[in-house]
Amino acid sequence: MKKPLLPTLGYYLLVAVVLVFALYPFVYAIATSLKEGAALFSTALLPAHPSLANYRSVFADQPFGANLLNSVLVASGVVLLSLGLALLAAYALGRVSFRGRGVLLMTILAVSMFPQVAVLSGLFELISLLGLYDHLGALVLADLIFTLPFTVWILVTFMRELPKELEEAALMDGVGVLTLIFRIFLPLLWPALAATALLAFIAAWNEFLFALTFTLSSEERTVPVAIALLSGGSSYELPWGQIMAASVIVTVPLILLVLVFQRHIVSGLTAGAVKG
């Protein structure tokens, strides 16, 4: 039986509109990053004379390589700490029954709903007290406030779906709690771990307000702050070509990560949504 032509055309038209809406900004950024001089003011999408001068300038005129490394270190540290702490918390909240568990879960979720500016002053005092100002450790600590709650929430949902018989058999064999979590449950949690790790990495990679507030020297900045502070030859000039080139550079790793882990992301985020 053939499908009706009109709904099929409407479906493909909607898909085309969504793709154009989602991809056009990135295509425009790539095209602009390949222009220089007066070509930046041209309305043509494709540059007549593409050039990599903006990409070379980004690395030559400021420590953008160091900023990229800072972002990698901060995002990776946030992911590792979030997953390590969240695994332990998810086991306690998902497998152990105790009074106030539901209230604690709702409190953890509520923490992630606070805007960054609401905790900025208190967090600044804490970071100053710990001597972490203008240090990458300050950004790792600050980002954990918002990545850890949703990481715990997702892993709790997945942890609840693991077979109870597996846990009982392991405990009867004398397996400790940490061995149970990291040697038995961990291999079963890879889809959820991939999804939460990528979400935490993207959140830490794109974070701007904490990175701007808690770092001062250019060598300690992450890429969002470095891009925002790019300046031209004078105070009246905005280096659009360099800004677009830097934006493309920091976006490509995220796209590659999503493409590599897309299957795990879908299965991880939908785990527990349907009970068999």
mmCIF file of N, CA, C and O in Angstrom, residues 12 18 54 64 97 111 165 196 225 234 247 258:
data_model
loop_
_atom_site.group_PDB
_atom_site.id
_atom_site.type_symbol
_atom_site.label_atom_id
_atom_site.label_comp_id
_atom_site.label_asym_id
_atom_site.label_seq_id
_atom_site.Cartn_x
_atom_site.Cartn_y
_atom_site.Cartn_z
ATOM 1 N N TYR A 12 9.134 15.480 4.416
ATOM 2 C CA TYR A 12 10.466 15.807 3.893
ATOM 3 C C TYR A 12 10.700 17.319 3.846
ATOM 4 O O TYR A 12 11.832 17.792 4.038
ATOM 5 N N VAL A 18 14.105 22.068 9.039
ATOM 6 C CA VAL A 18 14.847 21.887 10.295
ATOM 7 C C VAL A 18 16.344 21.814 10.038
ATOM 8 O O VAL A 18 17.149 22.407 10.766
ATOM 9 N N ASN A 54 42.595 33.679 8.724
ATOM 10 C CA ASN A 54 41.946 33.882 10.026
ATOM 11 C C ASN A 54 42.312 32.772 11.004
ATOM 12 O O ASN A 54 42.494 33.030 12.203
ATOM 13 N N PHE A 64 45.666 30.971 21.866
ATOM 14 C CA PHE A 64 44.449 30.204 21.673
ATOM 15 C C PHE A 64 44.685 28.707 21.854
ATOM 16 O O PHE A 64 43.790 27.973 22.292
ATOM 17 N N SER A 97 17.048 1.670 49.846
ATOM 18 C CA SER A 97 15.833 2.323 50.359
ATOM 19 C C SER A 97 16.138 2.970 51.710
ATOM 20 O O SER A 97 16.650 2.313 52.622
ATOM 21 N N VAL A 111 18.692 21.896 42.475
ATOM 22 C CA VAL A 111 19.960 22.634 42.436
ATOM 23 C C VAL A 111 20.317 23.027 41.013
ATOM 24 O O VAL A 111 20.825 24.135 40.755
ATOM 25 N N GLU A 165 18.317 -9.398 40.678
ATOM 26 C CA GLU A 165 18.939 -10.710 40.887
ATOM 27 C C GLU A 165 20.455 -10.646 40.722
ATOM 28 O O GLU A 165 21.193 -11.374 41.412
ATOM 29 N N THR A 196 25.506 10.857 29.550
ATOM 30 C CA THR A 196 25.742 11.851 30.595
ATOM 31 C C THR A 196 27.121 12.481 30.471
ATOM 32 O O THR A 196 27.296 13.673 30.740
ATOM 33 N N VAL A 225 35.612 32.301 26.716
ATOM 34 C CA VAL A 225 36.073 33.623 27.147
ATOM 35 C C VAL A 225 37.094 34.174 26.160
ATOM 36 O O VAL A 225 37.076 35.368 25.838
ATOM 37 N N SER A 234 41.963 47.987 16.421
ATOM 38 C CA SER A 234 41.578 49.175 17.179
ATOM 39 C C SER A 234 40.329 48.861 17.970
ATOM 40 O O SER A 234 39.713 47.801 17.811
ATOM 41 N N SER A 247 35.303 30.011 16.447
ATOM 42 C CA SER A 247 34.047 29.315 16.722
ATOM 43 C C SER A 247 33.984 27.969 16.007
ATOM 44 O O SER A 247 33.520 26.969 16.573
ATOM 45 N N VAL A 258 29.655 13.859 19.172
ATOM 46 C CA VAL A 258 28.258 13.457 19.007
ATOM 47 C C VAL A 258 28.128 12.372 17.950
ATOM 48 O O VAL A 258 27.377 11.394 18.120
#
